[in-house]
Amino acid sequence: MSLRTTPRSPAEPGHLPVMLAEVLTALAPADGEVIVDGTFGGGGYTTAILKAANCTVLGIDRDLDAIVRAEKMAQANPRLVPLLGCFGDLDTLAEQAGHASVDGVVLDIGVSSFQIDQADRGFSFMKDGPLDMRMGGSGPSAADVVNTMSEKGLADVIFRLGEEKNSRRIARVLVQRRVQAPFETTADLAAVVEEAVGGRRGARSHPATLTFQAIRMYVNDELGELARGLRAAERILKPGGRLVVVTFHSLEDRLVKQWLRERAGAVPGGSRHMPLMSKGPAPAFELQENKAVQPSEKEVETNPRARSAKLRAAIRTNADAALDEASDGMNLPPLAELEKSR
């Protein structure tokens, strides 16, 4: 299961970037600046940023297909610099491209519509395909997770990352079924999960939705990548640099919210029962808004993907970056354990 070296044909245009106007307002690109689009995807944000100012955009993505799209775009606009890699390493990637500091970082967290629409990527049960779900094409796949992880490990992943209340039952049924035959396709997994929870029973969404979400997030270490990306942005942003993060899941938004509040110097207030906590390091960020910015009703009507989106933004101060390691706080089994069992 090695990294693909031959890319597919670039997907046709059609990706709608979520909360584009709000992203541009918070990011405020200016002439001569260097902006990192850490999740290039379909290039929606990058295209708008390049139009908004005479700036340079470092377009990062671990998906080779996305980089192919970026390279085609860069042929027409050399101010775009495509970089293959994980946005959790965005500071290292930027430095390797000759930029020791940058003026802005934007992250659009989650799976892209291009990935969902390609059946052979295995992200969605709406189109039957191989059970893959890897954004970068390397490491354990979704099939490896479902076919080799312990029952307890599966239940923990499905419950914590999918917030699926039937996680234990689903994990038990998956383990029982894989003894008879390994899971290989998205349709097979979706059907068994649906059977495990007793069918749809009038539910609006497919019973396997949360399980697929959880396995995808685990396979790609999405929360860990987000935590690393936030730390990387803190390290490379100039004083006055802007960080803009768009999330689509409560776990992601919670991580961003808590991290930004901490790095903006928010500490619990004192009371007669508990003394005032001592202040930590100097704030590395100043919040642009105290609450998350949400999409307009009009955008949700035209782009349903925006329904759960939340935008949080902050401005870098001149304080030193934190030295502690990034953590997603999930404490799930490491993917390395699956590597050993394959």
Tab-separated table of C-alpha atoms in Angstrom:
chain	number	residue	atom	x	y	z
A	1	MET	CA	0.000	0.000	0.000
A	2	SER	CA	2.493	2.597	-1.180
A	3	LEU	CA	2.034	6.209	-2.187
A	4	ARG	CA	0.594	6.603	-5.685
A	5	THR	CA	3.148	7.919	-8.143
A	6	THR	CA	0.832	8.206	-11.153
A	7	PRO	CA	-1.908	10.800	-10.583
A	8	ARG	CA	-5.380	10.570	-11.989
A	9	SER	CA	-6.703	13.152	-14.391
A	10	PRO	CA	-7.543	16.401	-12.610
A	11	ALA	CA	-11.142	16.650	-11.530
A	12	GLU	CA	-13.460	18.991	-13.345
A	13	PRO	CA	-14.133	22.387	-11.754
A	14	GLY	CA	-17.161	22.520	-9.484
A	15	HIS	CA	-15.868	22.750	-5.925
A	16	LEU	CA	-17.548	25.541	-3.968
A	17	PRO	CA	-15.266	27.024	-1.293
A	18	VAL	CA	-17.185	27.505	1.948
A	19	MET	CA	-17.516	30.970	3.544
A	20	LEU	CA	-15.206	32.470	0.925
A	21	ALA	CA	-16.106	36.106	1.643
A	22	GLU	CA	-15.636	35.613	5.382
A	23	VAL	CA	-12.302	33.852	4.835
A	24	LEU	CA	-10.996	36.709	2.680
A	25	THR	CA	-12.119	39.287	5.244
A	26	ALA	CA	-10.336	37.496	8.086
A	27	LEU	CA	-7.245	36.656	6.029
A	28	ALA	CA	-6.975	40.162	4.517
A	29	PRO	CA	-4.307	39.333	1.883
A	30	ALA	CA	-2.182	42.290	0.746
A	31	ASP	CA	0.280	42.935	-2.076
A	32	GLY	CA	3.693	41.394	-1.492
A	33	GLU	CA	2.550	39.018	1.222
A	34	VAL	CA	3.022	35.248	1.443
A	35	ILE	CA	-0.084	33.235	2.322
A	36	VAL	CA	-0.255	29.508	3.090
A	37	ASP	CA	-3.316	27.623	1.874
A	38	GLY	CA	-2.674	24.510	3.930
A	39	THR	CA	-5.565	22.521	2.445
A	40	PHE	CA	-5.447	23.361	-1.260
A	41	GLY	CA	-8.088	20.830	-2.339
A	42	GLY	CA	-9.928	22.287	-5.306
A	43	GLY	CA	-8.065	25.590	-5.115
A	44	GLY	CA	-11.109	27.709	-4.304
A	45	TYR	CA	-9.495	29.751	-1.547
A	46	THR	CA	-6.199	30.050	-3.426
A	47	THR	CA	-7.900	31.368	-6.567
A	48	ALA	CA	-9.708	34.053	-4.572
A	49	ILE	CA	-6.600	35.023	-2.597
A	50	LEU	CA	-4.528	35.438	-5.761
A	51	LYS	CA	-7.247	37.661	-7.231
A	52	ALA	CA	-7.584	39.723	-4.044
A	53	ALA	CA	-3.931	40.815	-3.911
A	54	ASN	CA	-0.621	40.607	-5.744
A	55	CYS	CA	0.649	38.051	-3.262
A	56	THR	CA	2.236	34.601	-3.252
A	57	VAL	CA	0.270	31.521	-2.163
A	58	LEU	CA	1.914	28.320	-0.965
A	59	GLY	CA	-0.668	25.648	-1.822
A	60	ILE	CA	-0.178	22.588	0.380
A	61	ASP	CA	-1.948	19.250	0.091
A	62	ARG	CA	-1.018	15.648	0.836
A	63	ASP	CA	-3.340	14.439	-1.933
A	64	LEU	CA	-1.379	14.018	-5.172
A	65	ASP	CA	-4.512	14.713	-7.217
A	66	ALA	CA	-4.860	18.116	-5.529
A	67	ILE	CA	-1.236	18.952	-6.280
A	68	VAL	CA	-1.802	18.078	-9.944
A	69	ARG	CA	-4.634	20.628	-9.963
A	70	ALA	CA	-2.358	23.153	-8.242
A	71	GLU	CA	0.443	22.601	-10.761
A	72	LYS	CA	-1.941	23.212	-13.657
A	73	MET	CA	-3.109	26.426	-12.000
A	74	ALA	CA	0.488	27.483	-11.330
A	75	GLN	CA	1.289	27.256	-15.049
A	76	ALA	CA	-1.086	30.181	-15.573
A	77	ASN	CA	-0.181	31.997	-12.357
A	78	PRO	CA	3.405	31.598	-11.072
A	79	ARG	CA	2.459	33.325	-7.806
A	80	LEU	CA	1.087	29.927	-6.751
A	81	VAL	CA	3.687	27.505	-5.366
A	82	PRO	CA	2.307	23.929	-5.065
A	83	LEU	CA	3.785	21.882	-2.197
A	84	LEU	CA	3.064	18.185	-1.667
A	85	GLY	CA	2.845	17.375	2.039
A	86	CYS	CA	0.756	17.516	5.205
A	87	PHE	CA	-0.383	20.881	6.540
A	88	GLY	CA	0.809	19.742	9.961
A	89	ASP	CA	4.277	20.347	8.502
A	90	LEU	CA	3.378	23.675	6.883
A	91	ASP	CA	6.180	25.577	8.609
A	92	THR	CA	8.819	23.113	7.393
A	93	LEU	CA	7.335	23.029	3.876
A	94	ALA	CA	7.271	26.835	3.712
A	95	GLU	CA	10.870	27.094	4.900
A	96	GLN	CA	11.963	24.522	2.311
A	97	ALA	CA	10.274	26.717	-0.318
A	98	GLY	CA	12.343	29.687	0.845
A	99	HIS	CA	9.930	31.375	3.276
A	100	ALA	CA	11.060	31.488	6.902
A	101	SER	CA	7.894	33.384	7.864
A	102	VAL	CA	4.508	34.067	6.284
A	103	ASP	CA	1.715	36.618	6.567
A	104	GLY	CA	-1.298	34.334	6.642
A	105	VAL	CA	-2.437	30.727	7.010
A	106	VAL	CA	-5.839	29.367	6.015
A	107	LEU	CA	-7.027	25.831	6.756
A	108	ASP	CA	-10.243	24.210	5.495
A	109	ILE	CA	-10.495	21.064	7.614
A	110	GLY	CA	-11.995	17.776	6.440
A	111	VAL	CA	-12.489	15.763	3.276
A	112	SER	CA	-12.870	17.583	-0.043
A	113	SER	CA	-15.744	17.143	-2.476
A	114	PHE	CA	-13.248	15.880	-5.071
A	115	GLN	CA	-12.265	13.013	-2.774
A	116	ILE	CA	-15.864	12.141	-1.940
A	117	ASP	CA	-16.928	12.152	-5.588
A	118	GLN	CA	-14.260	9.639	-6.665
A	119	ALA	CA	-15.548	6.138	-5.895
A	120	ASP	CA	-12.086	4.585	-6.079
A	121	ARG	CA	-10.924	6.721	-3.136
A	122	GLY	CA	-13.353	4.883	-0.848
A	123	PHE	CA	-14.501	7.893	1.187
A	124	SER	CA	-18.232	7.511	0.624
A	125	PHE	CA	-20.709	4.646	0.703
A	126	MET	CA	-22.864	6.494	-1.845
A	127	LYS	CA	-20.591	5.103	-4.573
A	128	ASP	CA	-19.240	1.590	-4.126
A	129	GLY	CA	-15.465	1.377	-4.248
A	130	PRO	CA	-12.428	-0.051	-2.482
A	131	LEU	CA	-12.356	0.600	1.255
A	132	ASP	CA	-9.460	3.049	1.254
A	133	MET	CA	-10.127	6.605	2.605
A	134	ARG	CA	-6.444	7.646	2.642
A	135	MET	CA	-5.978	11.284	1.665
A	136	GLY	CA	-2.284	10.811	0.986
A	137	GLY	CA	-2.348	7.292	-0.430
A	138	SER	CA	0.137	5.801	2.062
A	139	GLY	CA	-0.112	3.992	5.389
A	140	PRO	CA	-2.913	1.750	6.674
A	141	SER	CA	-6.204	2.019	4.796
A	142	ALA	CA	-9.763	1.908	6.099
A	143	ALA	CA	-9.820	-1.793	5.190
A	144	ASP	CA	-6.747	-2.355	7.384
A	145	VAL	CA	-8.476	-0.629	10.288
A	146	VAL	CA	-11.742	-2.548	9.977
A	147	ASN	CA	-10.068	-5.908	9.367
A	148	THR	CA	-7.263	-5.834	11.968
A	149	MET	CA	-8.081	-3.460	14.828
A	150	SER	CA	-9.340	-4.969	18.081
A	151	GLU	CA	-13.032	-4.794	18.916
A	152	LYS	CA	-12.349	-2.351	21.755
A	153	GLY	CA	-10.174	-0.209	19.492
A	154	LEU	CA	-12.878	-0.074	16.825
A	155	ALA	CA	-15.527	0.819	19.388
A	156	ASP	CA	-13.345	3.616	20.762
A	157	VAL	CA	-12.648	5.051	17.303
A	158	ILE	CA	-16.293	4.934	16.230
A	159	PHE	CA	-17.521	6.438	19.507
A	160	ARG	CA	-14.906	9.166	19.959
A	161	LEU	CA	-14.472	10.303	16.365
A	162	GLY	CA	-17.985	9.529	15.116
A	163	GLU	CA	-19.864	10.176	18.361
A	164	GLU	CA	-21.868	7.083	17.432
A	165	LYS	CA	-23.942	5.821	20.360
A	166	ASN	CA	-24.099	2.298	18.890
A	167	SER	CA	-20.317	2.031	18.610
A	168	ARG	CA	-19.929	-1.118	20.718
A	169	ARG	CA	-22.600	-3.004	18.846
A	170	ILE	CA	-21.174	-1.956	15.477
A	171	ALA	CA	-17.640	-2.961	16.491
A	172	ARG	CA	-18.842	-6.355	17.720
A	173	VAL	CA	-20.688	-7.086	14.474
A	174	LEU	CA	-17.749	-5.950	12.335
A	175	VAL	CA	-15.326	-8.243	14.186
A	176	GLN	CA	-17.734	-11.188	13.924
A	177	ARG	CA	-18.260	-10.647	10.221
A	178	ARG	CA	-14.579	-10.195	9.269
A	179	VAL	CA	-13.841	-13.711	10.538
A	180	GLN	CA	-15.964	-15.019	7.669
A	181	ALA	CA	-14.609	-12.634	5.014
A	182	PRO	CA	-12.540	-9.447	5.181
A	183	PHE	CA	-14.123	-6.106	4.332
A	184	GLU	CA	-12.956	-4.827	0.940
A	185	THR	CA	-15.569	-2.354	-0.350
A	186	THR	CA	-17.469	0.653	0.951
A	187	ALA	CA	-20.847	-0.869	0.086
A	188	ASP	CA	-20.058	-4.011	2.071
A	189	LEU	CA	-19.064	-2.056	5.177
A	190	ALA	CA	-22.076	0.251	4.923
A	191	ALA	CA	-24.480	-2.681	4.609
A	192	VAL	CA	-23.053	-4.479	7.650
A	193	VAL	CA	-23.139	-1.313	9.776
A	194	GLU	CA	-26.743	-0.699	8.710
A	195	GLU	CA	-27.624	-4.255	9.714
A	196	ALA	CA	-25.816	-3.853	13.041
A	197	VAL	CA	-27.960	-0.877	14.074
A	198	GLY	CA	-31.192	-2.407	12.820
A	199	GLY	CA	-31.706	-0.530	9.561
A	200	ARG	CA	-32.622	3.061	8.883
A	201	ARG	CA	-35.874	3.199	10.863
A	202	GLY	CA	-36.901	6.434	9.175
A	203	ALA	CA	-33.577	8.192	9.801
A	204	ARG	CA	-32.726	10.990	7.363
A	205	SER	CA	-29.063	9.981	7.121
A	206	HIS	CA	-27.593	6.570	6.406
A	207	PRO	CA	-26.832	4.548	9.565
A	208	ALA	CA	-23.195	4.166	8.467
A	209	THR	CA	-22.542	7.918	8.182
A	210	LEU	CA	-20.923	8.377	11.587
A	211	THR	CA	-18.926	5.144	11.347
A	212	PHE	CA	-17.487	6.163	7.968
A	213	GLN	CA	-16.661	9.605	9.345
A	214	ALA	CA	-14.867	8.107	12.344
A	215	ILE	CA	-12.803	5.634	10.318
A	216	ARG	CA	-11.828	8.331	7.803
A	217	MET	CA	-10.753	10.707	10.550
A	218	TYR	CA	-8.733	7.949	12.193
A	219	VAL	CA	-7.056	6.719	8.990
A	220	ASN	CA	-5.893	10.261	8.195
A	221	ASP	CA	-5.203	11.273	11.818
A	222	GLU	CA	-7.278	14.370	11.119
A	223	LEU	CA	-7.426	15.723	14.665
A	224	GLY	CA	-3.728	15.090	15.203
A	225	GLU	CA	-2.967	16.788	11.897
A	226	LEU	CA	-5.095	19.762	12.905
A	227	ALA	CA	-3.293	20.081	16.238
A	228	ARG	CA	0.085	19.949	14.491
A	229	GLY	CA	-1.080	22.449	11.873
A	230	LEU	CA	-2.113	24.977	14.505
A	231	ARG	CA	1.277	24.719	16.195
A	232	ALA	CA	3.059	24.997	12.847
A	233	ALA	CA	1.073	28.142	11.992
A	234	GLU	CA	2.006	29.670	15.337
A	235	ARG	CA	5.688	29.013	14.654
A	236	ILE	CA	5.815	30.514	11.159
A	237	LEU	CA	3.356	33.420	11.228
A	238	LYS	CA	4.879	36.904	11.445
A	239	PRO	CA	3.646	39.337	14.114
A	240	GLY	CA	0.393	40.639	12.654
A	241	GLY	CA	-0.031	37.454	10.577
A	242	ARG	CA	-3.536	36.026	10.324
A	243	LEU	CA	-4.674	32.469	11.050
A	244	VAL	CA	-8.048	31.422	9.619
A	245	VAL	CA	-9.532	27.964	10.242
A	246	VAL	CA	-12.801	26.602	8.831
A	247	THR	CA	-14.137	23.408	10.428
A	248	PHE	CA	-17.152	21.201	9.726
A	249	HIS	CA	-17.204	18.933	12.767
A	250	SER	CA	-17.804	19.655	16.452
A	251	LEU	CA	-14.616	17.825	17.503
A	252	GLU	CA	-12.504	19.921	15.130
A	253	ASP	CA	-14.137	23.188	16.139
A	254	ARG	CA	-13.753	22.348	19.818
A	255	LEU	CA	-10.033	21.681	19.344
A	256	VAL	CA	-9.519	24.971	17.467
A	257	LYS	CA	-11.611	26.948	19.951
A	258	GLN	CA	-9.814	25.620	23.012
A	259	TRP	CA	-6.365	25.983	21.460
A	260	LEU	CA	-6.948	29.555	20.296
A	261	ARG	CA	-8.386	30.570	23.656
A	262	GLU	CA	-5.346	29.107	25.383
A	263	ARG	CA	-2.889	30.751	23.001
A	264	ALA	CA	-4.774	34.055	23.299
A	265	GLY	CA	-4.146	34.019	27.044
A	266	ALA	CA	-7.612	33.110	28.292
A	267	VAL	CA	-7.467	31.723	31.863
A	268	PRO	CA	-10.352	30.804	34.202
A	269	GLY	CA	-11.408	33.554	36.566
A	270	GLY	CA	-11.005	33.227	40.349
A	271	SER	CA	-13.738	32.759	42.935
A	272	ARG	CA	-14.009	32.457	46.721
A	273	HIS	CA	-13.749	28.673	46.294
A	274	MET	CA	-10.793	28.730	43.913
A	275	PRO	CA	-8.080	31.388	43.713
A	276	LEU	CA	-7.251	33.131	40.438
A	277	MET	CA	-4.988	30.961	38.302
A	278	SER	CA	-1.565	32.339	37.487
A	279	LYS	CA	-1.092	33.607	33.974
A	280	GLY	CA	0.706	31.407	31.474
A	281	PRO	CA	3.009	32.418	28.618
A	282	ALA	CA	2.482	35.731	26.833
A	283	PRO	CA	-0.445	35.469	24.380
A	284	ALA	CA	0.693	34.360	20.927
A	285	PHE	CA	-2.617	35.307	19.294
A	286	GLU	CA	-5.345	37.908	19.521
A	287	LEU	CA	-8.792	36.598	18.612
A	288	GLN	CA	-10.522	38.416	15.760
A	289	GLU	CA	-13.927	37.377	17.131
A	290	ASN	CA	-14.872	35.842	20.480
A	291	LYS	CA	-17.352	33.502	18.799
A	292	ALA	CA	-17.157	31.407	15.678
A	293	VAL	CA	-18.387	33.012	12.455
A	294	GLN	CA	-21.069	30.939	10.730
A	295	PRO	CA	-22.274	30.906	7.105
A	296	SER	CA	-25.201	33.011	6.007
A	297	GLU	CA	-28.603	31.453	5.368
A	298	LYS	CA	-28.206	32.336	1.707
A	299	GLU	CA	-24.934	30.391	1.424
A	300	VAL	CA	-26.396	27.352	3.155
A	301	GLU	CA	-29.257	27.365	0.651
A	302	THR	CA	-26.880	27.401	-2.328
A	303	ASN	CA	-24.156	25.209	-0.808
A	304	PRO	CA	-25.491	22.634	1.715
A	305	ARG	CA	-21.899	21.629	2.593
A	306	ALA	CA	-21.605	24.955	4.427
A	307	ARG	CA	-24.357	24.070	6.903
A	308	SER	CA	-22.068	22.909	9.712
A	309	ALA	CA	-19.134	25.208	8.923
A	310	LYS	CA	-17.566	27.423	11.564
A	311	LEU	CA	-14.782	29.940	11.045
A	312	ARG	CA	-12.358	31.028	13.744
A	313	ALA	CA	-9.593	33.559	13.146
A	314	ALA	CA	-6.804	35.154	15.127
A	315	ILE	CA	-3.882	37.558	14.657
A	316	ARG	CA	-0.343	36.584	15.641
A	317	THR	CA	1.347	38.705	18.300
A	318	ASN	CA	5.113	39.098	18.753
A	319	ALA	CA	5.218	36.568	21.623
A	320	ASP	CA	7.361	33.460	21.287
A	321	ALA	CA	5.723	30.302	19.964
A	322	ALA	CA	4.945	27.564	22.475
A	323	LEU	CA	7.458	24.751	22.809
A	324	ASP	CA	5.022	22.032	23.930
A	325	GLU	CA	3.997	19.272	21.534
A	326	ALA	CA	0.615	19.299	19.822
A	327	SER	CA	-2.012	16.820	21.029
A	328	ASP	CA	-5.540	16.042	19.863
A	329	GLY	CA	-6.502	14.721	23.294
A	330	MET	CA	-8.148	11.563	21.913
A	331	ASN	CA	-5.648	8.916	23.120
A	332	LEU	CA	-6.705	6.461	20.425
A	333	PRO	CA	-4.621	3.436	19.326
A	334	PRO	CA	-1.756	4.676	17.114
A	335	LEU	CA	-1.776	3.781	13.450
A	336	ALA	CA	1.702	2.319	13.936
A	337	GLU	CA	0.119	-0.645	15.695
A	338	LEU	CA	-1.831	-1.473	12.541
A	339	GLU	CA	1.347	-1.252	10.488
A	340	LYS	CA	2.827	-4.055	12.613
A	341	SER	CA	-0.240	-6.262	12.183
A	342	ARG	CA	-0.482	-6.005	8.408
